[in-house]
């Protein structure tokens, strides 16, 4: 039985991906800081295929413990590490609290780096394995009003490309998901956002929310496909097109973004 370990597995993209991979016969390890959310997700999955692991992705010690626990249950297999845990930070950069900057960098970037580094021996020992990182459409072009978040997701994008080349000789594929707006707890709890909800801003701009189920399907395709980056949703595809072919227009639009 193939095995996937999913960080941020207690809700949102992680929960949807866990359901899809479990339905398709995979063993699923759920990792999250929120033990109650883990139990809610686990209740949706076959008990014999599921394990729960309370962890903080900012802790190398937690990574070591959870990877060891999971691979003991999976018979040593780690076919996929889904580096999915993240936090959202929004609002004017000039007013950002330093603790919010630290938290975003620690979770969104260092957490991904730690996961990749600590999982490497397990991935290398599993033929045809994959490291899947959740990046974002905010990693395609710097997003006004989300500079900190954008910066971390650009870094995840760069890491993905670098490791896909570096680890090819180890038979490890490295992939990223780049979704647009998704109505998950991550978005609703955005740190530093204005009094106007992110949902109101997105709707006003005429942009769409991508269902988490579509992101889960994209995760499956990314793990089994040849593309390094998988764009998810109309917003991500439009932004990618504009960044490549209409950079001047996109830059003007970003300068007009309401804060």
PDB file of C-alpha atoms in Angstrom:
ATOM      1  CA  UNK A   1       0.000   0.000   0.000  1.00  0.00           C
ATOM      2  CA  UNK A   2       1.389   3.388  -0.992  1.00  0.00           C
ATOM      3  CA  UNK A   3       1.765   5.947   1.783  1.00  0.00           C
ATOM      4  CA  UNK A   4       1.354   9.725   1.995  1.00  0.00           C
ATOM      5  CA  UNK A   5       2.053  11.991   4.973  1.00  0.00           C
ATOM      6  CA  UNK A   6       0.108  15.262   4.872  1.00  0.00           C
ATOM      7  CA  UNK A   7       0.904  18.287   7.020  1.00  0.00           C
ATOM      8  CA  UNK A   8      -2.000  20.634   7.682  1.00  0.00           C
ATOM      9  CA  UNK A   9      -4.142  17.513   7.464  1.00  0.00           C
ATOM     10  CA  UNK A  10      -6.714  18.739   9.955  1.00  0.00           C
ATOM     11  CA  UNK A  11      -8.652  20.940   7.524  1.00  0.00           C
ATOM     12  CA  UNK A  12      -8.860  22.551   4.095  1.00  0.00           C
ATOM     13  CA  UNK A  13      -6.613  21.243   1.333  1.00  0.00           C
ATOM     14  CA  UNK A  14      -4.992  18.685   3.616  1.00  0.00           C
ATOM     15  CA  UNK A  15      -8.332  17.168   4.610  1.00  0.00           C
ATOM     16  CA  UNK A  16      -9.594  17.038   1.021  1.00  0.00           C
ATOM     17  CA  UNK A  17      -6.355  15.445  -0.194  1.00  0.00           C
ATOM     18  CA  UNK A  18      -6.470  12.891   2.636  1.00  0.00           C
ATOM     19  CA  UNK A  19      -9.983  11.858   1.648  1.00  0.00           C
ATOM     20  CA  UNK A  20      -9.079  11.497  -2.020  1.00  0.00           C
ATOM     21  CA  UNK A  21      -5.869   9.518  -1.494  1.00  0.00           C
ATOM     22  CA  UNK A  22      -7.562   7.250   1.059  1.00  0.00           C
ATOM     23  CA  UNK A  23     -10.442   6.591  -1.339  1.00  0.00           C
ATOM     24  CA  UNK A  24      -7.857   5.500  -3.908  1.00  0.00           C
ATOM     25  CA  UNK A  25      -6.304   2.977  -1.571  1.00  0.00           C
ATOM     26  CA  UNK A  26      -3.404   4.869   0.002  1.00  0.00           C
ATOM     27  CA  UNK A  27      -2.281   4.803   3.609  1.00  0.00           C
ATOM     28  CA  UNK A  28      -2.627   8.350   4.963  1.00  0.00           C
ATOM     29  CA  UNK A  29      -0.715  10.002   7.781  1.00  0.00           C
ATOM     30  CA  UNK A  30      -2.391  13.177   9.057  1.00  0.00           C
ATOM     31  CA  UNK A  31      -0.152  15.747  10.741  1.00  0.00           C
ATOM     32  CA  UNK A  32      -1.353  18.982  12.309  1.00  0.00           C
ATOM     33  CA  UNK A  33      -0.990  21.111  15.442  1.00  0.00           C
ATOM     34  CA  UNK A  34      -4.742  20.878  16.095  1.00  0.00           C
ATOM     35  CA  UNK A  35      -5.490  17.489  17.636  1.00  0.00           C
ATOM     36  CA  UNK A  36      -9.262  18.053  17.511  1.00  0.00           C
ATOM     37  CA  UNK A  37      -9.142  18.844  13.790  1.00  0.00           C
ATOM     38  CA  UNK A  38      -7.031  15.738  13.214  1.00  0.00           C
ATOM     39  CA  UNK A  39      -9.687  13.600  14.874  1.00  0.00           C
ATOM     40  CA  UNK A  40     -12.400  15.186  12.709  1.00  0.00           C
ATOM     41  CA  UNK A  41     -10.478  14.397   9.528  1.00  0.00           C
ATOM     42  CA  UNK A  42      -9.553  10.898  10.685  1.00  0.00           C
ATOM     43  CA  UNK A  43     -13.239  10.143  11.328  1.00  0.00           C
ATOM     44  CA  UNK A  44     -13.844  10.651   7.600  1.00  0.00           C
ATOM     45  CA  UNK A  45     -11.211   8.070   6.597  1.00  0.00           C
ATOM     46  CA  UNK A  46     -10.881   4.286   6.904  1.00  0.00           C
ATOM     47  CA  UNK A  47      -9.360   3.644  10.339  1.00  0.00           C
ATOM     48  CA  UNK A  48      -7.117   0.849   9.082  1.00  0.00           C
ATOM     49  CA  UNK A  49      -5.474   3.204   6.565  1.00  0.00           C
ATOM     50  CA  UNK A  50      -5.075   6.269   8.777  1.00  0.00           C
ATOM     51  CA  UNK A  51      -2.736   7.520  11.491  1.00  0.00           C
ATOM     52  CA  UNK A  52      -2.754  10.883  13.284  1.00  0.00           C
ATOM     53  CA  UNK A  53       0.321  12.811  14.363  1.00  0.00           C
ATOM     54  CA  UNK A  54       0.220  16.015  16.401  1.00  0.00           C
ATOM     55  CA  UNK A  55       3.194  18.133  15.357  1.00  0.00           C
ATOM     56  CA  UNK A  56       4.527  21.617  14.728  1.00  0.00           C
ATOM     57  CA  UNK A  57       6.273  21.887  11.358  1.00  0.00           C
ATOM     58  CA  UNK A  58       8.616  24.466  12.883  1.00  0.00           C
ATOM     59  CA  UNK A  59      10.186  21.759  15.049  1.00  0.00           C
ATOM     60  CA  UNK A  60      12.868  19.462  13.540  1.00  0.00           C
ATOM     61  CA  UNK A  61      12.378  17.176  16.527  1.00  0.00           C
ATOM     62  CA  UNK A  62       8.669  16.830  15.705  1.00  0.00           C
ATOM     63  CA  UNK A  63       9.538  16.062  12.096  1.00  0.00           C
ATOM     64  CA  UNK A  64      11.950  13.331  13.104  1.00  0.00           C
ATOM     65  CA  UNK A  65       9.466  11.773  15.508  1.00  0.00           C
ATOM     66  CA  UNK A  66       6.496  11.849  13.123  1.00  0.00           C
ATOM     67  CA  UNK A  67       8.423  10.541  10.111  1.00  0.00           C
ATOM     68  CA  UNK A  68       9.746   7.678  12.195  1.00  0.00           C
ATOM     69  CA  UNK A  69       6.287   6.865  13.582  1.00  0.00           C
ATOM     70  CA  UNK A  70       4.628   6.969  10.183  1.00  0.00           C
ATOM     71  CA  UNK A  71       7.203   4.883   8.325  1.00  0.00           C
ATOM     72  CA  UNK A  72       7.097   2.251  11.078  1.00  0.00           C
ATOM     73  CA  UNK A  73       3.386   1.832  10.346  1.00  0.00           C
ATOM     74  CA  UNK A  74       3.805   2.046   6.544  1.00  0.00           C
ATOM     75  CA  UNK A  75       6.490  -0.618   6.368  1.00  0.00           C
ATOM     76  CA  UNK A  76       9.196   1.942   5.653  1.00  0.00           C
ATOM     77  CA  UNK A  77       7.392   3.563   2.718  1.00  0.00           C
ATOM     78  CA  UNK A  78       7.043   7.294   2.158  1.00  0.00           C
ATOM     79  CA  UNK A  79       5.724   7.594  -1.363  1.00  0.00           C
ATOM     80  CA  UNK A  80       4.649  11.207  -0.878  1.00  0.00           C
ATOM     81  CA  UNK A  81       5.344  13.907   1.667  1.00  0.00           C
ATOM     82  CA  UNK A  82       2.723  16.597   1.149  1.00  0.00           C
ATOM     83  CA  UNK A  83       4.260  19.749   2.660  1.00  0.00           C
ATOM     84  CA  UNK A  84       0.936  21.532   2.965  1.00  0.00           C
ATOM     85  CA  UNK A  85       0.812  23.314   6.344  1.00  0.00           C
ATOM     86  CA  UNK A  86       0.839  27.100   6.114  1.00  0.00           C
ATOM     87  CA  UNK A  87      -0.377  30.382   7.557  1.00  0.00           C
ATOM     88  CA  UNK A  88      -1.756  33.413   5.736  1.00  0.00           C
ATOM     89  CA  UNK A  89      -0.581  36.952   6.406  1.00  0.00           C
ATOM     90  CA  UNK A  90      -2.175  39.977   4.755  1.00  0.00           C
ATOM     91  CA  UNK A  91      -2.420  43.740   5.007  1.00  0.00           C
ATOM     92  CA  UNK A  92      -0.001  46.618   4.347  1.00  0.00           C
ATOM     93  CA  UNK A  93       3.588  45.478   4.701  1.00  0.00           C
ATOM     94  CA  UNK A  94       4.612  48.745   6.359  1.00  0.00           C
ATOM     95  CA  UNK A  95       2.251  47.997   9.247  1.00  0.00           C
ATOM     96  CA  UNK A  96       3.111  44.313   9.617  1.00  0.00           C
ATOM     97  CA  UNK A  97       3.967  43.101  13.100  1.00  0.00           C
ATOM     98  CA  UNK A  98       7.408  41.523  13.297  1.00  0.00           C
ATOM     99  CA  UNK A  99       5.967  38.474  15.034  1.00  0.00           C
ATOM    100  CA  UNK A 100       3.642  37.935  12.056  1.00  0.00           C
ATOM    101  CA  UNK A 101       6.617  38.073   9.686  1.00  0.00           C
ATOM    102  CA  UNK A 102       8.502  35.570  11.822  1.00  0.00           C
ATOM    103  CA  UNK A 103       5.536  33.215  12.037  1.00  0.00           C
ATOM    104  CA  UNK A 104       4.917  33.250   8.288  1.00  0.00           C
ATOM    105  CA  UNK A 105       8.570  32.602   7.460  1.00  0.00           C
ATOM    106  CA  UNK A 106       8.857  29.913  10.128  1.00  0.00           C
ATOM    107  CA  UNK A 107       5.752  27.976   9.050  1.00  0.00           C
ATOM    108  CA  UNK A 108       5.534  28.622   5.302  1.00  0.00           C
ATOM    109  CA  UNK A 109       9.224  28.414   4.501  1.00  0.00           C
ATOM    110  CA  UNK A 110      11.255  26.884   7.317  1.00  0.00           C
ATOM    111  CA  UNK A 111       8.553  24.300   7.931  1.00  0.00           C
ATOM    112  CA  UNK A 112       8.743  23.266   4.272  1.00  0.00           C
ATOM    113  CA  UNK A 113      12.550  23.238   4.352  1.00  0.00           C
ATOM    114  CA  UNK A 114      12.597  21.133   7.496  1.00  0.00           C
ATOM    115  CA  UNK A 115      10.070  18.715   6.030  1.00  0.00           C
ATOM    116  CA  UNK A 116      12.043  18.288   2.821  1.00  0.00           C
ATOM    117  CA  UNK A 117      15.338  17.817   4.629  1.00  0.00           C
ATOM    118  CA  UNK A 118      14.057  15.431   7.286  1.00  0.00           C
ATOM    119  CA  UNK A 119      11.998  13.388   4.807  1.00  0.00           C
ATOM    120  CA  UNK A 120      14.808  13.029   2.276  1.00  0.00           C
ATOM    121  CA  UNK A 121      16.190   9.690   3.552  1.00  0.00           C
ATOM    122  CA  UNK A 122      12.687   8.175   3.635  1.00  0.00           C
ATOM    123  CA  UNK A 123      11.817   9.478   0.159  1.00  0.00           C
ATOM    124  CA  UNK A 124      15.139   8.256  -1.227  1.00  0.00           C
ATOM    125  CA  UNK A 125      14.439   4.790   0.195  1.00  0.00           C
ATOM    126  CA  UNK A 126      11.048   4.623  -1.589  1.00  0.00           C
ATOM    127  CA  UNK A 127      11.321   4.126  -5.374  1.00  0.00           C
ATOM    128  CA  UNK A 128       9.428   6.719  -7.423  1.00  0.00           C
ATOM    129  CA  UNK A 129       8.621   8.933  -4.448  1.00  0.00           C
ATOM    130  CA  UNK A 130       7.453  12.550  -4.560  1.00  0.00           C
ATOM    131  CA  UNK A 131       7.780  15.665  -2.433  1.00  0.00           C
ATOM    132  CA  UNK A 132       4.699  17.822  -2.987  1.00  0.00           C
ATOM    133  CA  UNK A 133       4.778  21.409  -1.699  1.00  0.00           C
ATOM    134  CA  UNK A 134       1.828  23.752  -1.440  1.00  0.00           C
ATOM    135  CA  UNK A 135       2.888  27.044  -3.001  1.00  0.00           C
ATOM    136  CA  UNK A 136       0.315  29.561  -4.256  1.00  0.00           C
ATOM    137  CA  UNK A 137      -0.733  31.798  -7.111  1.00  0.00           C
ATOM    138  CA  UNK A 138       0.841  34.474  -4.877  1.00  0.00           C
ATOM    139  CA  UNK A 139       4.147  32.837  -5.817  1.00  0.00           C
ATOM    140  CA  UNK A 140       3.635  33.653  -9.504  1.00  0.00           C
ATOM    141  CA  UNK A 141       3.725  37.441  -9.181  1.00  0.00           C
ATOM    142  CA  UNK A 142       4.199  39.487  -6.015  1.00  0.00           C
ATOM    143  CA  UNK A 143       0.763  40.209  -4.614  1.00  0.00           C
ATOM    144  CA  UNK A 144       0.122  43.680  -3.222  1.00  0.00           C
ATOM    145  CA  UNK A 145      -1.393  43.460   0.226  1.00  0.00           C
ATOM    146  CA  UNK A 146       0.122  40.012   0.775  1.00  0.00           C
ATOM    147  CA  UNK A 147       3.849  40.721   0.456  1.00  0.00           C
ATOM    148  CA  UNK A 148       4.954  38.446   3.299  1.00  0.00           C
ATOM    149  CA  UNK A 149       2.829  35.536   2.135  1.00  0.00           C
ATOM    150  CA  UNK A 150       3.940  36.108  -1.454  1.00  0.00           C
ATOM    151  CA  UNK A 151       7.603  36.106  -0.456  1.00  0.00           C
ATOM    152  CA  UNK A 152       7.299  32.769   1.339  1.00  0.00           C
ATOM    153  CA  UNK A 153       5.480  31.173  -1.579  1.00  0.00           C
ATOM    154  CA  UNK A 154       8.071  32.429  -4.086  1.00  0.00           C
ATOM    155  CA  UNK A 155      10.650  30.717  -1.891  1.00  0.00           C
ATOM    156  CA  UNK A 156       8.674  27.463  -1.918  1.00  0.00           C
ATOM    157  CA  UNK A 157       8.461  27.683  -5.690  1.00  0.00           C
ATOM    158  CA  UNK A 158      12.233  28.126  -5.958  1.00  0.00           C
ATOM    159  CA  UNK A 159      12.918  25.279  -3.552  1.00  0.00           C
ATOM    160  CA  UNK A 160      10.649  22.995  -5.570  1.00  0.00           C
ATOM    161  CA  UNK A 161      12.489  23.717  -8.809  1.00  0.00           C
ATOM    162  CA  UNK A 162      15.918  23.340  -7.216  1.00  0.00           C
ATOM    163  CA  UNK A 163      15.163  20.031  -5.512  1.00  0.00           C
ATOM    164  CA  UNK A 164      13.428  18.559  -8.549  1.00  0.00           C
ATOM    165  CA  UNK A 165      16.763  18.889 -10.346  1.00  0.00           C
ATOM    166  CA  UNK A 166      18.939  17.941  -7.402  1.00  0.00           C
ATOM    167  CA  UNK A 167      16.976  14.855  -6.386  1.00  0.00           C
ATOM    168  CA  UNK A 168      16.294  13.465  -9.865  1.00  0.00           C
ATOM    169  CA  UNK A 169      19.219  11.054  -9.468  1.00  0.00           C
ATOM    170  CA  UNK A 170      17.566   9.697  -6.314  1.00  0.00           C
ATOM    171  CA  UNK A 171      14.331   8.963  -8.209  1.00  0.00           C
ATOM    172  CA  UNK A 172      12.486  11.627  -6.201  1.00  0.00           C
ATOM    173  CA  UNK A 173      10.142  13.946  -8.068  1.00  0.00           C
ATOM    174  CA  UNK A 174       9.474  17.350  -6.507  1.00  0.00           C
ATOM    175  CA  UNK A 175       6.260  19.170  -7.358  1.00  0.00           C
ATOM    176  CA  UNK A 176       4.267  22.215  -6.240  1.00  0.00           C
ATOM    177  CA  UNK A 177       0.617  23.213  -6.223  1.00  0.00           C
ATOM    178  CA  UNK A 178      -0.127  26.832  -7.097  1.00  0.00           C
ATOM    179  CA  UNK A 179      -3.813  27.437  -6.316  1.00  0.00           C
ATOM    180  CA  UNK A 180      -5.657  30.724  -6.389  1.00  0.00           C
ATOM    181  CA  UNK A 181      -8.131  31.722  -3.681  1.00  0.00           C
ATOM    182  CA  UNK A 182      -9.577  28.856  -1.646  1.00  0.00           C
ATOM    183  CA  UNK A 183     -12.241  29.421   1.001  1.00  0.00           C
ATOM    184  CA  UNK A 184     -10.564  27.522   3.846  1.00  0.00           C
ATOM    185  CA  UNK A 185      -9.865  28.367   7.523  1.00  0.00           C
ATOM    186  CA  UNK A 186      -6.437  29.603   6.372  1.00  0.00           C
ATOM    187  CA  UNK A 187      -8.026  32.400   4.363  1.00  0.00           C
ATOM    188  CA  UNK A 188     -10.726  33.214   6.900  1.00  0.00           C
ATOM    189  CA  UNK A 189      -8.161  33.531   9.679  1.00  0.00           C
ATOM    190  CA  UNK A 190      -5.693  35.630   7.714  1.00  0.00           C
ATOM    191  CA  UNK A 191      -3.378  37.522  10.061  1.00  0.00           C
ATOM    192  CA  UNK A 192      -3.096  41.268   9.529  1.00  0.00           C
ATOM    193  CA  UNK A 193      -6.057  41.580   7.177  1.00  0.00           C
ATOM    194  CA  UNK A 194      -8.219  44.698   7.190  1.00  0.00           C
ATOM    195  CA  UNK A 195     -11.748  44.868   8.559  1.00  0.00           C
ATOM    196  CA  UNK A 196     -13.031  43.960   5.112  1.00  0.00           C
ATOM    197  CA  UNK A 197     -13.014  40.187   4.803  1.00  0.00           C
ATOM    198  CA  UNK A 198     -10.812  38.556   2.200  1.00  0.00           C
ATOM    199  CA  UNK A 199     -13.929  36.915   0.778  1.00  0.00           C
ATOM    200  CA  UNK A 200     -15.521  40.347   0.208  1.00  0.00           C
ATOM    201  CA  UNK A 201     -12.368  41.591  -1.512  1.00  0.00           C
ATOM    202  CA  UNK A 202     -12.148  38.552  -3.776  1.00  0.00           C
ATOM    203  CA  UNK A 203     -15.812  38.699  -4.776  1.00  0.00           C
ATOM    204  CA  UNK A 204     -15.598  42.445  -5.426  1.00  0.00           C
ATOM    205  CA  UNK A 205     -12.608  41.898  -7.725  1.00  0.00           C
ATOM    206  CA  UNK A 206     -14.557  39.343  -9.767  1.00  0.00           C
ATOM    207  CA  UNK A 207     -12.230  36.478  -8.845  1.00  0.00           C
ATOM    208  CA  UNK A 208     -13.330  32.964  -8.053  1.00  0.00           C
ATOM    209  CA  UNK A 209     -12.769  30.586  -5.161  1.00  0.00           C
ATOM    210  CA  UNK A 210     -11.383  27.187  -6.133  1.00  0.00           C
ATOM    211  CA  UNK A 211     -13.061  24.272  -4.320  1.00  0.00           C
ATOM    212  CA  UNK A 212     -10.728  22.266  -2.084  1.00  0.00           C
ATOM    213  CA  UNK A 213     -11.855  19.139  -3.927  1.00  0.00           C
ATOM    214  CA  UNK A 214     -10.357  20.547  -7.129  1.00  0.00           C
ATOM    215  CA  UNK A 215      -7.087  21.222  -5.323  1.00  0.00           C
ATOM    216  CA  UNK A 216      -7.055  17.643  -4.016  1.00  0.00           C
ATOM    217  CA  UNK A 217      -7.494  16.338  -7.572  1.00  0.00           C
ATOM    218  CA  UNK A 218      -4.670  18.626  -8.661  1.00  0.00           C
ATOM    219  CA  UNK A 219      -2.507  17.173  -5.891  1.00  0.00           C
ATOM    220  CA  UNK A 220      -3.171  13.684  -7.223  1.00  0.00           C
ATOM    221  CA  UNK A 221      -2.313  14.816 -10.764  1.00  0.00           C
ATOM    222  CA  UNK A 222       0.840  16.590  -9.571  1.00  0.00           C
ATOM    223  CA  UNK A 223       2.090  13.472  -7.787  1.00  0.00           C
ATOM    224  CA  UNK A 224       1.510  11.344 -10.881  1.00  0.00           C
ATOM    225  CA  UNK A 225       2.348  13.879 -13.602  1.00  0.00           C
ATOM    226  CA  UNK A 226       5.416  15.449 -15.150  1.00  0.00           C
ATOM    227  CA  UNK A 227       4.868  19.153 -14.453  1.00  0.00           C
ATOM    228  CA  UNK A 228       6.939  20.744 -11.728  1.00  0.00           C
ATOM    229  CA  UNK A 229       4.258  23.346 -10.955  1.00  0.00           C
ATOM    230  CA  UNK A 230       0.521  22.718 -11.159  1.00  0.00           C
ATOM    231  CA  UNK A 231      -1.691  25.784 -11.530  1.00  0.00           C
ATOM    232  CA  UNK A 232      -5.071  25.319  -9.849  1.00  0.00           C
ATOM    233  CA  UNK A 233      -8.085  27.470 -10.729  1.00  0.00           C
ATOM    234  CA  UNK A 234      -8.840  30.289 -13.143  1.00  0.00           C
ATOM    235  CA  UNK A 235      -7.170  32.965 -11.010  1.00  0.00           C
ATOM    236  CA  UNK A 236      -3.845  31.120 -10.987  1.00  0.00           C
ATOM    237  CA  UNK A 237      -3.967  30.485 -14.734  1.00  0.00           C
ATOM    238  CA  UNK A 238      -4.851  34.107 -15.513  1.00  0.00           C
ATOM    239  CA  UNK A 239      -2.110  35.397 -13.244  1.00  0.00           C
ATOM    240  CA  UNK A 240       0.450  33.077 -14.815  1.00  0.00           C
ATOM    241  CA  UNK A 241      -0.555  34.212 -18.304  1.00  0.00           C
ATOM    242  CA  UNK A 242      -0.425  37.894 -17.345  1.00  0.00           C
ATOM    243  CA  UNK A 243       2.931  37.541 -15.583  1.00  0.00           C
ATOM    244  CA  UNK A 244       4.440  35.994 -18.703  1.00  0.00           C
ATOM    245  CA  UNK A 245       2.785  37.934 -21.493  1.00  0.00           C
ATOM    246  CA  UNK A 246       1.391  41.134 -19.935  1.00  0.00           C
ATOM    247  CA  UNK A 247       3.815  42.027 -17.112  1.00  0.00           C
ATOM    248  CA  UNK A 248       3.370  45.782 -17.581  1.00  0.00           C
ATOM    249  CA  UNK A 249      -0.413  45.590 -17.287  1.00  0.00           C
ATOM    250  CA  UNK A 250      -0.165  43.303 -14.304  1.00  0.00           C
ATOM    251  CA  UNK A 251       2.236  45.680 -12.577  1.00  0.00           C
ATOM    252  CA  UNK A 252      -0.184  48.577 -13.071  1.00  0.00           C
ATOM    253  CA  UNK A 253      -3.036  46.511 -11.690  1.00  0.00           C
ATOM    254  CA  UNK A 254      -1.048  45.572  -8.606  1.00  0.00           C
ATOM    255  CA  UNK A 255      -0.252  49.253  -7.982  1.00  0.00           C
ATOM    256  CA  UNK A 256      -3.973  49.962  -7.922  1.00  0.00           C
ATOM    257  CA  UNK A 257      -4.795  47.116  -5.525  1.00  0.00           C
ATOM    258  CA  UNK A 258      -6.769  48.384  -2.543  1.00  0.00           C
ATOM    259  CA  UNK A 259      -5.103  47.940   0.803  1.00  0.00           C
TER     260      UNK A 259
END
